[in-house]
Amino acid sequence: MAVTTAVAHPNVALVKYWGKQDKAGNLPATPNLSITLSTLSTQTSVRESAHDQLVLNDHEQQDLKVAAWLRQLRESYDIPPLHIETNNNFPTGAGLASSASGFAALITAINEHCALGHNPALCSDLARRGSASAARSIYGGFVALVPPQWQAQKLAPAEHWPLRVVVAVTSHLPKAVGSTEGMQRSRDTSAYYPAWVSGSGQDFEAAASAIEARNFQRLAEVSELNCLKMHSLMLTSVPTLSYWTPATLACMETVRELRRQGEGVFFSIDAGPQVKAICLPESQLQVAEQLRETPGVVEVISCELGEGARIVPS
Ligand code: PMV
């Protein structure tokens, strides 16, 4: 029986997405921008089956998000029942963007298997309907997700600026509040939400031009502050959304100390306790060593910038 396999990588947003528009299509409220990682990956195989079945890391799952996404996809395309087998080589649902690489790999496999014939822009559109950050994992390197189309766009390839990302894993536990629920809560209850929305365009432009000019200091300033703005929104939501642990704070302090010592590094944190340290290649070893020694860090994973989603041999 024909099996089609795709691989995709998680991405780290340097200008974050936190909040949706009030329209259909899972549209972000603000422009956002990311880098796609290497090393961490999701591999997904699809084949026809009597009924839909999802096996994640060898365990059968009832995933409501995937089921709803498939239902929506079938309103427009002829897609048979599928057996989907997906494996992550990193902790799932713990703020390491497993849904981004997951939906990007899944639509890439389905597009090929069911001969939908979509180009990456349209695959990105369909991936976004499952998880907006997944739209960005369709491409490698530096990627933007912006209006009016909200299909991801390649800003620059990985070779443009070979940054490194050192991921400090502080917990393997899945997050307590998922991103969809969290975003809704922030939009409905945080007094800072309007400021977040109105300031995002400026952050996006500043980060995009820092990337174009390969200005690390500028990118570090904008991106770290944008991450802290998102976490301020989270913290001031009611009830509060607090994804940080003491180990997260310790890693942030390690990154600040490394910067005081002259290393080119800044941090980014998503909806989970892990810390991603984005750094210049010459700082990577020192950043990895210091994060490994930071109390509460259970694992350190070093990544380069990675490729977009693609079909691989089954
Ligand atoms: O695409 P989602 O629903 O997994 O949300 C992503 C939210 C953040 O990771 C916190 C920010 C981002 O832009 O990736």
mmCIF file of C-alpha atoms and ligand atoms in Angstrom:
data_model
loop_
_atom_site.group_PDB
_atom_site.id
_atom_site.type_symbol
_atom_site.label_atom_id
_atom_site.label_comp_id
_atom_site.label_asym_id
_atom_site.label_seq_id
_atom_site.Cartn_x
_atom_site.Cartn_y
_atom_site.Cartn_z
ATOM 1 C CA MET A 1 0.000 0.000 0.000
ATOM 2 C CA ALA A 2 1.288 3.459 -0.910
ATOM 3 C CA VAL A 3 2.807 5.381 1.985
ATOM 4 C CA THR A 4 3.912 9.013 1.767
ATOM 5 C CA THR A 5 6.276 10.542 4.311
ATOM 6 C CA ALA A 6 7.134 14.151 5.056
ATOM 7 C CA VAL A 7 9.491 15.870 7.488
ATOM 8 C CA ALA A 8 9.108 19.337 9.017
ATOM 9 C CA HIS A 9 10.882 21.273 11.747
ATOM 10 C CA PRO A 10 9.602 23.498 14.551
ATOM 11 C CA ASN A 11 10.256 27.219 14.353
ATOM 12 C CA VAL A 12 10.951 29.922 16.921
ATOM 13 C CA ALA A 13 9.098 33.206 16.459
ATOM 14 C CA LEU A 14 11.311 36.278 16.869
ATOM 15 C CA VAL A 15 8.195 38.450 16.601
ATOM 16 C CA LYS A 16 5.433 36.444 18.232
ATOM 17 C CA TYR A 17 1.882 35.538 17.365
ATOM 18 C CA TRP A 18 -0.426 35.610 20.395
ATOM 19 C CA GLY A 19 -4.042 36.432 19.559
ATOM 20 C CA LYS A 20 -6.391 35.643 16.697
ATOM 21 C CA GLN A 21 -8.686 37.713 14.505
ATOM 22 C CA ASP A 22 -12.413 37.351 14.874
ATOM 23 C CA LYS A 23 -12.737 35.777 11.420
ATOM 24 C CA ALA A 24 -12.736 32.249 10.030
ATOM 25 C CA GLY A 25 -9.428 30.760 8.842
ATOM 26 C CA ASN A 26 -7.385 30.877 12.057
ATOM 27 C CA LEU A 27 -5.867 34.262 11.241
ATOM 28 C CA PRO A 28 -3.327 35.872 13.590
ATOM 29 C CA ALA A 29 -4.180 39.343 14.880
ATOM 30 C CA THR A 30 -0.605 40.533 14.311
ATOM 31 C CA PRO A 31 2.228 40.011 11.799
ATOM 32 C CA ASN A 32 4.844 37.549 13.021
ATOM 33 C CA LEU A 33 8.232 36.248 11.974
ATOM 34 C CA SER A 34 10.280 33.169 12.767
ATOM 35 C CA ILE A 35 13.362 31.066 12.156
ATOM 36 C CA THR A 36 13.007 27.400 11.278
ATOM 37 C CA LEU A 37 15.230 25.027 13.253
ATOM 38 C CA SER A 38 17.253 21.993 12.240
ATOM 39 C CA THR A 39 17.867 19.031 14.609
ATOM 40 C CA LEU A 40 14.319 18.956 16.042
ATOM 41 C CA SER A 41 11.950 17.292 13.614
ATOM 42 C CA THR A 42 8.579 15.705 13.045
ATOM 43 C CA GLN A 43 8.286 12.856 10.573
ATOM 44 C CA THR A 44 4.773 11.985 9.403
ATOM 45 C CA SER A 45 3.618 9.135 7.161
ATOM 46 C CA VAL A 46 0.138 8.781 5.685
ATOM 47 C CA ARG A 47 -1.583 5.858 4.012
ATOM 48 C CA GLU A 48 -5.181 5.027 3.214
ATOM 49 C CA SER A 49 -7.130 3.189 5.850
ATOM 50 C CA ALA A 50 -10.688 2.073 6.739
ATOM 51 C CA HIS A 51 -10.993 5.011 9.139
ATOM 52 C CA ASP A 52 -8.904 7.922 10.368
ATOM 53 C CA GLN A 53 -6.262 6.903 12.856
ATOM 54 C CA LEU A 54 -3.517 9.016 14.405
ATOM 55 C CA VAL A 55 -0.505 7.371 16.008
ATOM 56 C CA LEU A 56 1.822 9.831 17.732
ATOM 57 C CA ASN A 57 5.156 8.516 18.982
ATOM 58 C CA ASP A 58 3.771 4.924 18.850
ATOM 59 C CA HIS A 59 0.582 5.755 20.805
ATOM 60 C CA GLU A 60 -2.843 6.024 19.215
ATOM 61 C CA GLN A 61 -4.340 9.472 19.920
ATOM 62 C CA GLN A 62 -7.745 11.128 19.738
ATOM 63 C CA ASP A 63 -6.606 14.600 18.725
ATOM 64 C CA LEU A 64 -9.596 16.946 18.407
ATOM 65 C CA LYS A 65 -7.537 19.651 16.685
ATOM 66 C CA VAL A 66 -6.326 17.278 13.965
ATOM 67 C CA ALA A 67 -9.828 15.761 13.576
ATOM 68 C CA ALA A 68 -11.445 19.204 13.162
ATOM 69 C CA TRP A 69 -8.741 20.243 10.701
ATOM 70 C CA LEU A 70 -9.239 17.094 8.587
ATOM 71 C CA ARG A 71 -13.003 17.658 8.614
ATOM 72 C CA GLN A 72 -12.491 21.184 7.323
ATOM 73 C CA LEU A 73 -10.020 20.021 4.676
ATOM 74 C CA ARG A 74 -12.508 17.441 3.395
ATOM 75 C CA GLU A 75 -15.084 20.177 2.776
ATOM 76 C CA SER A 76 -12.844 21.291 -0.109
ATOM 77 C CA TYR A 77 -10.818 18.219 -1.095
ATOM 78 C CA ASP A 78 -11.393 14.563 -1.703
ATOM 79 C CA ILE A 79 -9.322 12.997 1.053
ATOM 80 C CA PRO A 80 -9.877 9.341 1.983
ATOM 81 C CA PRO A 81 -9.717 8.061 5.576
ATOM 82 C CA LEU A 82 -6.063 8.078 6.582
ATOM 83 C CA HIS A 83 -3.754 6.239 8.893
ATOM 84 C CA ILE A 84 -1.360 8.932 10.123
ATOM 85 C CA GLU A 85 1.812 7.981 11.903
ATOM 86 C CA THR A 86 3.855 10.808 13.325
ATOM 87 C CA ASN A 87 7.035 10.880 15.381
ATOM 88 C CA ASN A 88 8.685 13.806 17.119
ATOM 89 C CA ASN A 89 12.323 13.541 18.154
ATOM 90 C CA PHE A 90 11.639 16.108 20.932
ATOM 91 C CA PRO A 91 9.079 16.596 23.765
ATOM 92 C CA THR A 92 5.537 17.008 22.402
ATOM 93 C CA GLY A 93 3.198 19.806 23.551
ATOM 94 C CA ALA A 94 5.774 21.347 25.881
ATOM 95 C CA GLY A 95 6.270 24.698 24.164
ATOM 96 C CA LEU A 96 8.680 23.420 21.535
ATOM 97 C CA ALA A 97 6.316 24.053 18.605
ATOM 98 C CA SER A 98 5.323 20.433 18.010
ATOM 99 C CA SER A 99 2.030 21.615 16.490
ATOM 100 C CA ALA A 100 3.946 23.807 14.031
ATOM 101 C CA SER A 101 6.116 20.978 12.711
ATOM 102 C CA GLY A 102 3.181 18.552 13.097
ATOM 103 C CA PHE A 103 0.699 20.358 10.856
ATOM 104 C CA ALA A 104 3.441 21.379 8.396
ATOM 105 C CA ALA A 105 4.555 17.749 7.987
ATOM 106 C CA LEU A 106 0.955 16.510 7.809
ATOM 107 C CA ILE A 107 -0.214 18.872 5.047
ATOM 108 C CA THR A 108 2.988 18.230 3.087
ATOM 109 C CA ALA A 109 2.378 14.473 3.238
ATOM 110 C CA ILE A 110 -1.346 14.803 2.396
ATOM 111 C CA ASN A 111 -0.672 17.235 -0.462
ATOM 112 C CA GLU A 112 1.618 14.667 -2.081
ATOM 113 C CA HIS A 113 -0.337 11.554 -1.178
ATOM 114 C CA CYS A 114 -3.717 12.870 -2.321
ATOM 115 C CA ALA A 115 -2.226 14.756 -5.319
ATOM 116 C CA LEU A 116 -3.699 18.111 -4.226
ATOM 117 C CA GLY A 117 -1.001 19.797 -6.326
ATOM 118 C CA HIS A 118 -0.577 22.771 -3.997
ATOM 119 C CA ASN A 119 2.491 24.968 -4.003
ATOM 120 C CA PRO A 120 4.170 25.808 -0.646
ATOM 121 C CA ALA A 121 2.119 29.031 -0.277
ATOM 122 C CA LEU A 122 -1.152 27.113 -0.439
ATOM 123 C CA CYS A 123 0.190 24.344 1.811
ATOM 124 C CA SER A 124 1.099 27.115 4.252
ATOM 125 C CA ASP A 125 -2.476 28.411 4.074
ATOM 126 C CA LEU A 126 -3.852 24.964 4.917
ATOM 127 C CA ALA A 127 -1.277 24.345 7.662
ATOM 128 C CA ARG A 128 -2.247 27.692 9.251
ATOM 129 C CA ARG A 129 -5.817 26.480 9.660
ATOM 130 C CA GLY A 130 -4.503 23.784 12.019
ATOM 131 C CA SER A 131 -1.956 25.919 13.864
ATOM 132 C CA ALA A 132 -0.951 29.373 12.664
ATOM 133 C CA SER A 133 2.710 28.872 13.556
ATOM 134 C CA ALA A 134 2.663 25.754 11.316
ATOM 135 C CA ALA A 135 2.230 28.031 8.306
ATOM 136 C CA ARG A 136 5.792 29.249 8.977
ATOM 137 C CA SER A 137 7.345 25.733 9.201
ATOM 138 C CA ILE A 138 6.520 25.133 5.522
ATOM 139 C CA TYR A 139 9.616 27.212 4.748
ATOM 140 C CA GLY A 140 13.190 27.048 6.010
ATOM 141 C CA GLY A 141 15.373 29.943 7.168
ATOM 142 C CA PHE A 142 13.692 33.259 8.039
ATOM 143 C CA VAL A 143 9.927 33.285 7.520
ATOM 144 C CA ALA A 144 7.160 35.914 7.808
ATOM 145 C CA LEU A 145 3.425 35.434 8.303
ATOM 146 C CA VAL A 146 1.744 38.689 7.353
ATOM 147 C CA PRO A 147 -1.515 40.180 6.031
ATOM 148 C CA PRO A 148 -3.397 40.297 3.784
ATOM 149 C CA GLN A 149 -2.903 36.684 2.576
ATOM 150 C CA TRP A 150 -1.600 35.145 5.814
ATOM 151 C CA GLN A 151 0.314 32.569 3.804
ATOM 152 C CA ALA A 152 3.887 32.358 5.048
ATOM 153 C CA GLN A 153 6.584 34.058 3.001
ATOM 154 C CA LYS A 154 10.261 33.349 2.847
ATOM 155 C CA LEU A 155 12.146 36.412 4.117
ATOM 156 C CA ALA A 156 15.633 34.961 3.635
ATOM 157 C CA PRO A 157 17.176 31.490 3.304
ATOM 158 C CA ALA A 158 19.130 29.906 6.169
ATOM 159 C CA GLU A 159 22.424 30.693 4.381
ATOM 160 C CA HIS A 160 21.679 34.426 4.585
ATOM 161 C CA TRP A 161 22.718 34.448 8.251
ATOM 162 C CA PRO A 162 23.793 31.183 9.877
ATOM 163 C CA LEU A 163 22.437 31.857 13.368
ATOM 164 C CA ARG A 164 22.342 29.079 15.945
ATOM 165 C CA VAL A 165 19.644 28.207 18.477
ATOM 166 C CA VAL A 166 20.460 26.456 21.739
ATOM 167 C CA VAL A 167 17.293 25.036 23.308
ATOM 168 C CA ALA A 168 17.390 24.637 27.085
ATOM 169 C CA VAL A 169 14.757 22.033 27.972
ATOM 170 C CA THR A 170 13.646 22.520 31.571
ATOM 171 C CA SER A 171 10.661 20.146 31.600
ATOM 172 C CA HIS A 172 9.264 17.379 29.401
ATOM 173 C CA LEU A 173 5.710 17.858 30.722
ATOM 174 C CA PRO A 174 2.964 19.042 28.343
ATOM 175 C CA LYS A 175 1.803 22.626 28.913
ATOM 176 C CA ALA A 176 -1.184 23.234 31.179
ATOM 177 C CA VAL A 177 -3.055 25.685 28.931
ATOM 178 C CA GLY A 178 -2.944 25.268 25.147
ATOM 179 C CA SER A 179 -2.222 28.211 22.867
ATOM 180 C CA THR A 180 -5.750 28.609 21.425
ATOM 181 C CA GLU A 181 -7.335 28.844 24.880
ATOM 182 C CA GLY A 182 -4.490 31.020 26.174
ATOM 183 C CA MET A 183 -4.731 33.494 23.295
ATOM 184 C CA GLN A 184 -8.466 33.842 23.732
ATOM 185 C CA ARG A 185 -7.988 34.476 27.438
ATOM 186 C CA SER A 186 -5.350 37.159 26.818
ATOM 187 C CA ARG A 187 -7.484 38.896 24.214
ATOM 188 C CA ASP A 188 -10.525 38.867 26.490
ATOM 189 C CA THR A 189 -8.894 39.804 29.766
ATOM 190 C CA SER A 190 -5.441 41.398 29.537
ATOM 191 C CA ALA A 191 -5.454 45.183 29.741
ATOM 192 C CA TYR A 192 -2.278 45.125 27.638
ATOM 193 C CA TYR A 193 -3.809 43.360 24.632
ATOM 194 C CA PRO A 194 -4.565 46.572 22.654
ATOM 195 C CA ALA A 195 -0.975 47.777 23.179
ATOM 196 C CA TRP A 196 0.337 44.388 22.043
ATOM 197 C CA VAL A 197 -1.671 44.595 18.825
ATOM 198 C CA SER A 198 -0.825 48.212 18.060
ATOM 199 C CA GLY A 199 2.928 47.763 18.690
ATOM 200 C CA SER A 200 3.380 44.574 16.683
ATOM 201 C CA GLY A 201 3.759 46.165 13.241
ATOM 202 C CA GLN A 202 6.695 48.226 14.447
ATOM 203 C CA ASP A 203 8.377 45.187 16.046
ATOM 204 C CA PHE A 204 7.877 43.227 12.850
ATOM 205 C CA GLU A 205 9.434 45.937 10.660
ATOM 206 C CA ALA A 206 12.375 46.404 13.032
ATOM 207 C CA ALA A 207 13.097 42.646 13.173
ATOM 208 C CA ALA A 208 12.747 42.208 9.408
ATOM 209 C CA SER A 209 15.186 45.027 8.703
ATOM 210 C CA ALA A 210 17.650 43.757 11.355
ATOM 211 C CA ILE A 211 17.575 40.370 9.606
ATOM 212 C CA GLU A 212 18.083 41.956 6.213
ATOM 213 C CA ALA A 213 21.090 43.927 7.537
ATOM 214 C CA ARG A 214 22.331 40.992 9.698
ATOM 215 C CA ASN A 215 22.374 43.369 12.664
ATOM 216 C CA PHE A 216 22.474 40.973 15.640
ATOM 217 C CA GLN A 217 22.269 43.572 18.381
ATOM 218 C CA ARG A 218 19.195 45.174 16.854
ATOM 219 C CA LEU A 219 17.510 41.808 16.317
ATOM 220 C CA ALA A 220 18.332 40.785 19.887
ATOM 221 C CA GLU A 221 16.787 43.965 21.329
ATOM 222 C CA VAL A 222 13.578 43.812 19.331
ATOM 223 C CA SER A 223 13.048 40.095 19.577
ATOM 224 C CA GLU A 224 13.757 39.680 23.292
ATOM 225 C CA LEU A 225 11.503 42.610 24.131
ATOM 226 C CA ASN A 226 8.744 41.272 21.872
ATOM 227 C CA CYS A 227 8.920 37.947 23.730
ATOM 228 C CA LEU A 228 8.686 39.733 27.079
ATOM 229 C CA LYS A 229 5.687 41.735 25.834
ATOM 230 C CA MET A 230 3.933 38.471 24.947
ATOM 231 C CA HIS A 231 4.680 37.017 28.376
ATOM 232 C CA SER A 232 3.431 40.235 29.995
ATOM 233 C CA LEU A 233 0.147 39.675 28.177
ATOM 234 C CA MET A 234 0.067 36.098 29.374
ATOM 235 C CA LEU A 235 0.857 37.020 32.982
ATOM 236 C CA THR A 236 -1.796 39.757 33.063
ATOM 237 C CA SER A 237 -4.526 37.477 31.692
ATOM 238 C CA VAL A 238 -7.267 36.414 34.097
ATOM 239 C CA PRO A 239 -6.677 33.784 35.341
ATOM 240 C CA THR A 240 -2.977 34.342 34.776
ATOM 241 C CA LEU A 241 -1.062 32.308 32.204
ATOM 242 C CA SER A 242 2.285 31.610 33.748
ATOM 243 C CA TYR A 243 4.472 29.358 31.617
ATOM 244 C CA TRP A 244 7.751 30.142 33.377
ATOM 245 C CA THR A 245 9.364 28.035 36.086
ATOM 246 C CA PRO A 246 12.361 28.914 38.300
ATOM 247 C CA ALA A 247 14.538 27.130 35.708
ATOM 248 C CA THR A 248 13.141 29.371 32.942
ATOM 249 C CA LEU A 249 14.114 32.460 34.924
ATOM 250 C CA ALA A 250 17.542 31.007 35.681
ATOM 251 C CA CYS A 251 18.127 30.439 31.945
ATOM 252 C CA MET A 252 17.062 34.014 31.151
ATOM 253 C CA GLU A 253 19.619 35.215 33.688
ATOM 254 C CA THR A 254 22.309 32.956 32.175
ATOM 255 C CA VAL A 255 21.654 34.502 28.758
ATOM 256 C CA ARG A 256 21.843 38.042 30.187
ATOM 257 C CA GLU A 257 25.109 37.206 31.952
ATOM 258 C CA LEU A 258 26.578 35.737 28.750
ATOM 259 C CA ARG A 259 25.646 38.957 26.986
ATOM 260 C CA ARG A 260 27.373 41.016 29.689
ATOM 261 C CA GLN A 261 30.466 38.892 28.989
ATOM 262 C CA GLY A 262 30.273 39.905 25.322
ATOM 263 C CA GLU A 263 28.575 36.864 23.762
ATOM 264 C CA GLY A 264 26.102 37.421 20.922
ATOM 265 C CA VAL A 265 22.969 35.828 22.365
ATOM 266 C CA PHE A 266 19.353 36.591 23.252
ATOM 267 C CA PHE A 267 16.474 34.474 24.567
ATOM 268 C CA SER A 268 13.022 33.606 23.369
ATOM 269 C CA ILE A 269 10.312 31.671 25.226
ATOM 270 C CA ASP A 270 6.993 30.372 23.909
ATOM 271 C CA ALA A 271 3.968 28.886 25.672
ATOM 272 C CA GLY A 272 6.075 26.627 27.862
ATOM 273 C CA PRO A 273 9.032 26.667 30.248
ATOM 274 C CA GLN A 274 11.789 25.992 27.687
ATOM 275 C CA VAL A 275 14.262 28.715 26.770
ATOM 276 C CA LYS A 276 15.591 29.129 23.252
ATOM 277 C CA ALA A 277 18.895 30.997 23.113
ATOM 278 C CA ILE A 278 19.451 32.479 19.662
ATOM 279 C CA CYS A 279 23.136 33.155 19.133
ATOM 280 C CA LEU A 280 25.958 33.881 16.754
ATOM 281 C CA PRO A 281 27.905 30.771 15.649
ATOM 282 C CA GLU A 282 31.019 31.822 17.598
ATOM 283 C CA SER A 283 28.993 32.017 20.843
ATOM 284 C CA GLN A 284 27.244 28.666 20.478
ATOM 285 C CA LEU A 285 29.597 26.448 22.505
ATOM 286 C CA GLN A 286 29.804 28.865 25.406
ATOM 287 C CA VAL A 287 25.994 29.378 25.397
ATOM 288 C CA ALA A 288 25.371 25.613 25.370
ATOM 289 C CA GLU A 289 27.875 25.020 28.172
ATOM 290 C CA GLN A 290 26.472 27.737 30.430
ATOM 291 C CA LEU A 291 22.855 26.690 29.848
ATOM 292 C CA ARG A 292 23.734 23.055 30.572
ATOM 293 C CA GLU A 293 25.102 24.164 33.955
ATOM 294 C CA THR A 294 22.054 26.286 34.778
ATOM 295 C CA PRO A 295 19.986 24.793 37.642
ATOM 296 C CA GLY A 296 16.857 22.999 36.416
ATOM 297 C CA VAL A 297 18.012 22.420 32.843
ATOM 298 C CA VAL A 298 17.439 18.774 31.929
ATOM 299 C CA GLU A 299 18.715 18.827 28.369
ATOM 300 C CA VAL A 300 20.383 21.211 25.924
ATOM 301 C CA ILE A 301 19.788 20.823 22.182
ATOM 302 C CA SER A 302 21.864 22.798 19.671
ATOM 303 C CA CYS A 303 20.284 23.644 16.339
ATOM 304 C CA GLU A 304 21.198 25.431 13.168
ATOM 305 C CA LEU A 305 18.625 27.050 10.927
ATOM 306 C CA GLY A 306 16.747 24.320 9.111
ATOM 307 C CA GLU A 307 14.947 23.569 5.880
ATOM 308 C CA GLY A 308 11.266 23.791 5.102
ATOM 309 C CA ALA A 309 8.801 20.888 5.097
ATOM 310 C CA ARG A 310 9.560 18.272 2.460
ATOM 311 C CA ILE A 311 8.776 14.782 1.215
ATOM 312 C CA VAL A 312 11.288 12.100 2.164
ATOM 313 C CA PRO A 313 11.530 8.424 1.195
ATOM 314 C CA SER A 314 9.112 6.224 3.204
HETATM 315 O O1 PMV B 1 0.397 28.206 16.312
HETATM 316 P P1 PMV B 1 0.103 27.940 17.771
HETATM 317 O O2 PMV B 1 -1.343 27.814 18.031
HETATM 318 O O3 PMV B 1 0.894 26.740 18.244
HETATM 319 O O4 PMV B 1 0.616 29.204 18.619
HETATM 320 C C1 PMV B 1 1.954 29.621 18.663
HETATM 321 C C2 PMV B 1 2.168 30.571 19.778
HETATM 322 C C3 PMV B 1 3.601 30.867 20.162
HETATM 323 O O5 PMV B 1 4.431 29.740 19.944
HETATM 324 C C4 PMV B 1 3.636 31.205 21.642
HETATM 325 C C5 PMV B 1 4.154 32.082 19.404
HETATM 326 C C6 PMV B 1 4.538 31.860 17.966
HETATM 327 O O6 PMV B 1 4.408 32.824 17.191
HETATM 328 O O7 PMV B 1 4.991 30.766 17.616
#
